[in-house]
Short mmCIF file of C-alpha atoms in Angstrom, two decimals:
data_model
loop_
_atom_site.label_atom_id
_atom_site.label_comp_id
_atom_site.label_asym_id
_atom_site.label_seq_id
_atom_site.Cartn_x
_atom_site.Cartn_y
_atom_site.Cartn_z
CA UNK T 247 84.05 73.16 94.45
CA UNK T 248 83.86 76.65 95.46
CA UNK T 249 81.60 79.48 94.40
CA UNK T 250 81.51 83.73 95.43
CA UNK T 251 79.19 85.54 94.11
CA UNK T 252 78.63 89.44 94.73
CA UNK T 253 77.04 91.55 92.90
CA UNK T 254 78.98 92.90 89.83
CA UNK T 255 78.40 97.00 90.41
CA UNK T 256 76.58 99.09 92.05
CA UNK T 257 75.85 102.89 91.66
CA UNK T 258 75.05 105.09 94.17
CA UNK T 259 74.87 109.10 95.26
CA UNK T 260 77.27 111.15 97.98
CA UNK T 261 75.33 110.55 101.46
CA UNK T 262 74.17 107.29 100.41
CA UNK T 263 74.19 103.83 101.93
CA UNK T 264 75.44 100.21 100.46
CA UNK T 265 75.76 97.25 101.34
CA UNK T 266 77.55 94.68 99.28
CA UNK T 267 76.60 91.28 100.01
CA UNK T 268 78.62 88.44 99.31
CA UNK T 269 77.65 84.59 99.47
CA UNK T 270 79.98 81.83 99.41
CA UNK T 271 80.62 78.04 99.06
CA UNK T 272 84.18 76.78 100.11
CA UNK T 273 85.70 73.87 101.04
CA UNK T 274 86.23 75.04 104.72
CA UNK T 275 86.22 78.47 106.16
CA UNK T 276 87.49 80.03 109.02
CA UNK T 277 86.15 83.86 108.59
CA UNK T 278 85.43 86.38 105.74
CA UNK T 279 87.77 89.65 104.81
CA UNK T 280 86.78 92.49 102.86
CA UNK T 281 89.24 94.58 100.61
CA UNK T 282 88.94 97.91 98.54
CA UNK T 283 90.56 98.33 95.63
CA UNK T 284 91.33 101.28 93.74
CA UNK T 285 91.50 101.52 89.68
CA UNK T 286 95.29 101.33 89.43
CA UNK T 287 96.26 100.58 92.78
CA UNK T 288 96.52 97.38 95.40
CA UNK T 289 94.33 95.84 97.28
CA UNK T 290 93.65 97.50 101.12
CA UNK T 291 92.07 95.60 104.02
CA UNK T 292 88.95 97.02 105.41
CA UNK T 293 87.30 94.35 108.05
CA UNK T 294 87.41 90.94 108.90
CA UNK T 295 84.64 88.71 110.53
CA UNK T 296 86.12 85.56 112.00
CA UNK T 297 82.52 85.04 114.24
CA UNK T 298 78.82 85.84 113.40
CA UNK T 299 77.99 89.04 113.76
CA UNK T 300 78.16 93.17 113.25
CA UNK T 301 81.68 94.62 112.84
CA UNK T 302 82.01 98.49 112.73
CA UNK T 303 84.89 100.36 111.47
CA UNK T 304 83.72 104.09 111.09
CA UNK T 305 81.92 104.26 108.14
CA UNK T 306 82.36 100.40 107.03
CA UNK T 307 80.49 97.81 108.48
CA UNK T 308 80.89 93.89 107.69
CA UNK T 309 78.33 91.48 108.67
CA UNK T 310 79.26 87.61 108.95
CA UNK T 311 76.09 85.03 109.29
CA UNK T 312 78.08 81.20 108.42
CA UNK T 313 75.06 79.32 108.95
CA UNK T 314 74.04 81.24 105.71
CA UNK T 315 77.63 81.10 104.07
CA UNK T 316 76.73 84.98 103.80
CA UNK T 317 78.29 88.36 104.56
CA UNK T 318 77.36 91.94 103.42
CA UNK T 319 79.86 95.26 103.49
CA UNK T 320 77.89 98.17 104.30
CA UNK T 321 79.29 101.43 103.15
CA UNK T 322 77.52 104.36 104.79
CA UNK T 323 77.78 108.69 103.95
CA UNK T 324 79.20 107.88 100.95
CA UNK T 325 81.84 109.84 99.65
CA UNK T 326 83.47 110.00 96.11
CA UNK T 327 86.51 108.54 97.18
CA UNK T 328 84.42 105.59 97.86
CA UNK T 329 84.13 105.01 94.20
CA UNK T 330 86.36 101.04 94.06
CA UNK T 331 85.82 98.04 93.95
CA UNK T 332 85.45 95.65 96.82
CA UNK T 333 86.38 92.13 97.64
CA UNK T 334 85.02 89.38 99.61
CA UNK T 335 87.69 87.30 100.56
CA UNK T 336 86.77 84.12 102.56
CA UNK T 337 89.43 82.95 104.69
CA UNK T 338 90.43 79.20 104.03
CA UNK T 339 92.00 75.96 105.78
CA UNK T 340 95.73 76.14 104.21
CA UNK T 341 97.56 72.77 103.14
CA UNK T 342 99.82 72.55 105.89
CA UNK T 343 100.03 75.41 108.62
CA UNK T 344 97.86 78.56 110.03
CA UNK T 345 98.02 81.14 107.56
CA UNK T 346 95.60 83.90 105.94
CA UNK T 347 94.66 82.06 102.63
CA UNK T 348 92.11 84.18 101.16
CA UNK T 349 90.16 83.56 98.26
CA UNK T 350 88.71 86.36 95.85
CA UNK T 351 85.72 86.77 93.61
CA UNK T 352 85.35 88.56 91.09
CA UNK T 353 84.48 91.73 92.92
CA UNK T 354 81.90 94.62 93.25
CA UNK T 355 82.67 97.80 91.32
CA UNK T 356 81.00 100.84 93.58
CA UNK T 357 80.08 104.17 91.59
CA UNK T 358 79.69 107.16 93.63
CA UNK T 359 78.28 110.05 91.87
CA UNK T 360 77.60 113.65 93.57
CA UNK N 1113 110.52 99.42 104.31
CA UNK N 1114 107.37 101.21 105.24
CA UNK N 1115 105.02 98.55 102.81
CA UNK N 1116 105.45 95.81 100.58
CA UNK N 1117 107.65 96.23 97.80
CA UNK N 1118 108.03 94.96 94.35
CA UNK N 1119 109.96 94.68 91.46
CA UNK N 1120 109.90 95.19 88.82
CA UNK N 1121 106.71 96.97 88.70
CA UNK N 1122 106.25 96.22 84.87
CA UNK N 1123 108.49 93.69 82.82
CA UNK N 1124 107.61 93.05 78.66
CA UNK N 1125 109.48 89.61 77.62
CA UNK N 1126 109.26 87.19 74.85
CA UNK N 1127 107.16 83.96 74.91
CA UNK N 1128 109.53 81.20 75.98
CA UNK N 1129 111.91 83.37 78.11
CA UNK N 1130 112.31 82.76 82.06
CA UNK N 1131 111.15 85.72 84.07
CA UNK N 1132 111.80 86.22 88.07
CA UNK N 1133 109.55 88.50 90.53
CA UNK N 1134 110.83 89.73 93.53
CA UNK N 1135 108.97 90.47 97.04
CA UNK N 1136 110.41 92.55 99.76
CA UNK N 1137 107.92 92.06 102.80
CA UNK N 1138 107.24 94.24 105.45
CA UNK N 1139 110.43 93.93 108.14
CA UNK N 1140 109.15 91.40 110.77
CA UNK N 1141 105.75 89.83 108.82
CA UNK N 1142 105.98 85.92 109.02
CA UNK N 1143 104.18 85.29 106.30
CA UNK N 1144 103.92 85.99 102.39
CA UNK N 1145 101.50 85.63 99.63
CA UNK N 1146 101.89 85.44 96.09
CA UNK N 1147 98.69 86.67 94.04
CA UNK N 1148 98.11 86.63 90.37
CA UNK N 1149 95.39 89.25 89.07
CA UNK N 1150 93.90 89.72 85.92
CA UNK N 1151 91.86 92.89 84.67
CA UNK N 1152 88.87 93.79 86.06
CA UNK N 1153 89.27 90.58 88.52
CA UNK N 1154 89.92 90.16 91.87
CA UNK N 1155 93.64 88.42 93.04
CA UNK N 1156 93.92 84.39 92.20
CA UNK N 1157 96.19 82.81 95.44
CA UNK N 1158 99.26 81.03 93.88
CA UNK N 1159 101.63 80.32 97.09
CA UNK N 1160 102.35 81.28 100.61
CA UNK N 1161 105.41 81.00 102.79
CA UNK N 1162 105.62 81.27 106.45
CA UNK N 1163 108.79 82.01 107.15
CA UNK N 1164 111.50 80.27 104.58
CA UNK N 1165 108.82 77.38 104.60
CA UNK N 1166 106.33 76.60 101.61
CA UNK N 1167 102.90 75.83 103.14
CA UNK N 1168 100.59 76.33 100.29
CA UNK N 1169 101.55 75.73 96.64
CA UNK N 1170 98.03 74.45 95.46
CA UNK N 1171 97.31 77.68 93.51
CA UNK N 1172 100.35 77.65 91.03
CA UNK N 1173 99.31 77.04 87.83
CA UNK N 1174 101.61 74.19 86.28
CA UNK N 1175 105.28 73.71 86.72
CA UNK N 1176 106.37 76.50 85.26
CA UNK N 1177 105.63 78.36 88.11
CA UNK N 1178 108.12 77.79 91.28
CA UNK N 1179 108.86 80.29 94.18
CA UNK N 1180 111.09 80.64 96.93
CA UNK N 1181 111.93 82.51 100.33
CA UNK N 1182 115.19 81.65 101.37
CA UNK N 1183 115.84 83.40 104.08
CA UNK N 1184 112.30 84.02 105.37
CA UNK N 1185 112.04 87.42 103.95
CA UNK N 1186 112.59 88.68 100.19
CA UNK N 1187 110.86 85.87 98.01
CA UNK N 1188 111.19 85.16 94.40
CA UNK N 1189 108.48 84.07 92.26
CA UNK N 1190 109.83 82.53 88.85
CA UNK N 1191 108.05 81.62 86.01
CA UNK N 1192 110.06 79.71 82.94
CA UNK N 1193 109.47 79.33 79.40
CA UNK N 1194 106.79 82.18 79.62
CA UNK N 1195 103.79 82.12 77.55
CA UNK N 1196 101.04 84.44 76.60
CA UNK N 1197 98.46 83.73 78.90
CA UNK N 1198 100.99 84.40 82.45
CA UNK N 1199 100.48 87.70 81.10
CA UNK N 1200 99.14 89.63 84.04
CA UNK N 1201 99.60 91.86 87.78
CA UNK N 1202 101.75 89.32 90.08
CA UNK N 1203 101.07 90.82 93.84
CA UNK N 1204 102.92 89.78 96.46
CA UNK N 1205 101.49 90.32 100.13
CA UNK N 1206 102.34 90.26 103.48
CA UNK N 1207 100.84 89.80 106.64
CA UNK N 1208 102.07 89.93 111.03
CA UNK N 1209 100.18 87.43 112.17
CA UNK N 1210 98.64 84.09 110.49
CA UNK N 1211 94.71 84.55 111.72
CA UNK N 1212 93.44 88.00 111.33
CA UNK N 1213 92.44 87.66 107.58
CA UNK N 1214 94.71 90.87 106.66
CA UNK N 1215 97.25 90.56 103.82
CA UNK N 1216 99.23 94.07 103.07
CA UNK N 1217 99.63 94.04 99.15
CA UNK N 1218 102.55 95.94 96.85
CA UNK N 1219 101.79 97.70 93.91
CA UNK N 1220 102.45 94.48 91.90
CA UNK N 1221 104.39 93.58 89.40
CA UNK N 1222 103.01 93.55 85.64
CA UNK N 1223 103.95 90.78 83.26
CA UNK N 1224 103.29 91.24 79.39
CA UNK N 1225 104.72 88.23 77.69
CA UNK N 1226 104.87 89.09 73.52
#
């Protein structure tokens, strides 16, 4: 079968630092995405690790370890329009031909408050 | 267009009536997604389609549930004899290339079935 787990919220204040980590069981992988997700609005792309290691995009940074099936999303100077939720979204095999098949979990509702 | 677009963005029908979704990628992305999204969870992969080909159907729910791409671009997702629990947000997404873990999502389509 196949399991994600992150946590389920997380509050935090302007300036602040997150990190969102995100553990996963699938049959197959090929690399982890992270999305952000607005109340009301669609799903955006933030980062994707394909190899272990540190990516940095500004103020995001994404994490991939697969020996531990784990990632985190670090969210640093947090702002209010940080306030979302966010996605893991492990990459998988598809049935018959390269493609991005992504799965989601359930998702990790950030709070910002000033 | 500039993004992904859908329509319509909200449709109410009666249980037991045949409903179509359409996708309009973005001009020149291979490949296309169909999502399904329920409140306060994160998107649930139905099918992709690279090009006017089917790859990945393993996500749609019974045989209700069909969808094509024709011509390798605008895609329909069709669901027949409609029953209260497809209620939901259909996304469709869109992505350049088939490795890079990014999918560019519309604003959806949402399905209340009375």
């Amino acid at each position: 079968g196949q399991s994600l787990e992150q946590p389920s919220e997380v509050t935090a204040v302007e300036g602040a630092i997150v990190q969102i980590n995100c553990t996963y069981q699938t049959s197959g992988f090929y690399g982890l995405s992270w999305y952000q997700q607005h109340d009301g609005g669609a799903p955006t792309f933030l980062s994707y690790n394909a190899l272990d290691g540190l990516e940095e995009t500004g103020r995001f940074s994404s994490f991939l370890s697969r020996s531990d099936s784990y990632g985190y999303l670090l969210l640093q100077e947090l702002q209010m329009k940080d306030s979302a939720s966010y996605f893991c979204a492990p990459r998988l095999p598809p049935i018959k031909a390269a493609g991005n098949k992504l799965t989601f979990g359930g998702g990790t509702r950030v709070l910002v408050k000033p | 267009g500039a993004g992904v677009s859908q329509s319509p963005r909200y449709k109410v029908t009666k249980r037991g009536q045949d409903v179509a979704l359409r996708c309009d990628p973005i001009s020149g992305h291979v490949s296309l997604y169909w999502y399904r999204q329920a409140l306060g969870q994160g998107p649930e992969f139905l099918t992709y389609f690279n090009y006017e080909a089917q790859q990945d159907k393993s996500g749609l729910p019974n045989d209700r549930f069909s969808a094509e791409r024709p011509e390798g671009s605008i895609s329909t997702l069709t669901i027949q004899r409609t029953e209260q629990r497809d209620s939901a947000m259909y996304r469709c997404a869109s992505s350049k290339s088939q490795d890079t873990g990014e999918l560019f999502f519309g604003e959806g389509s949402r399905l209340t079935v009375l």
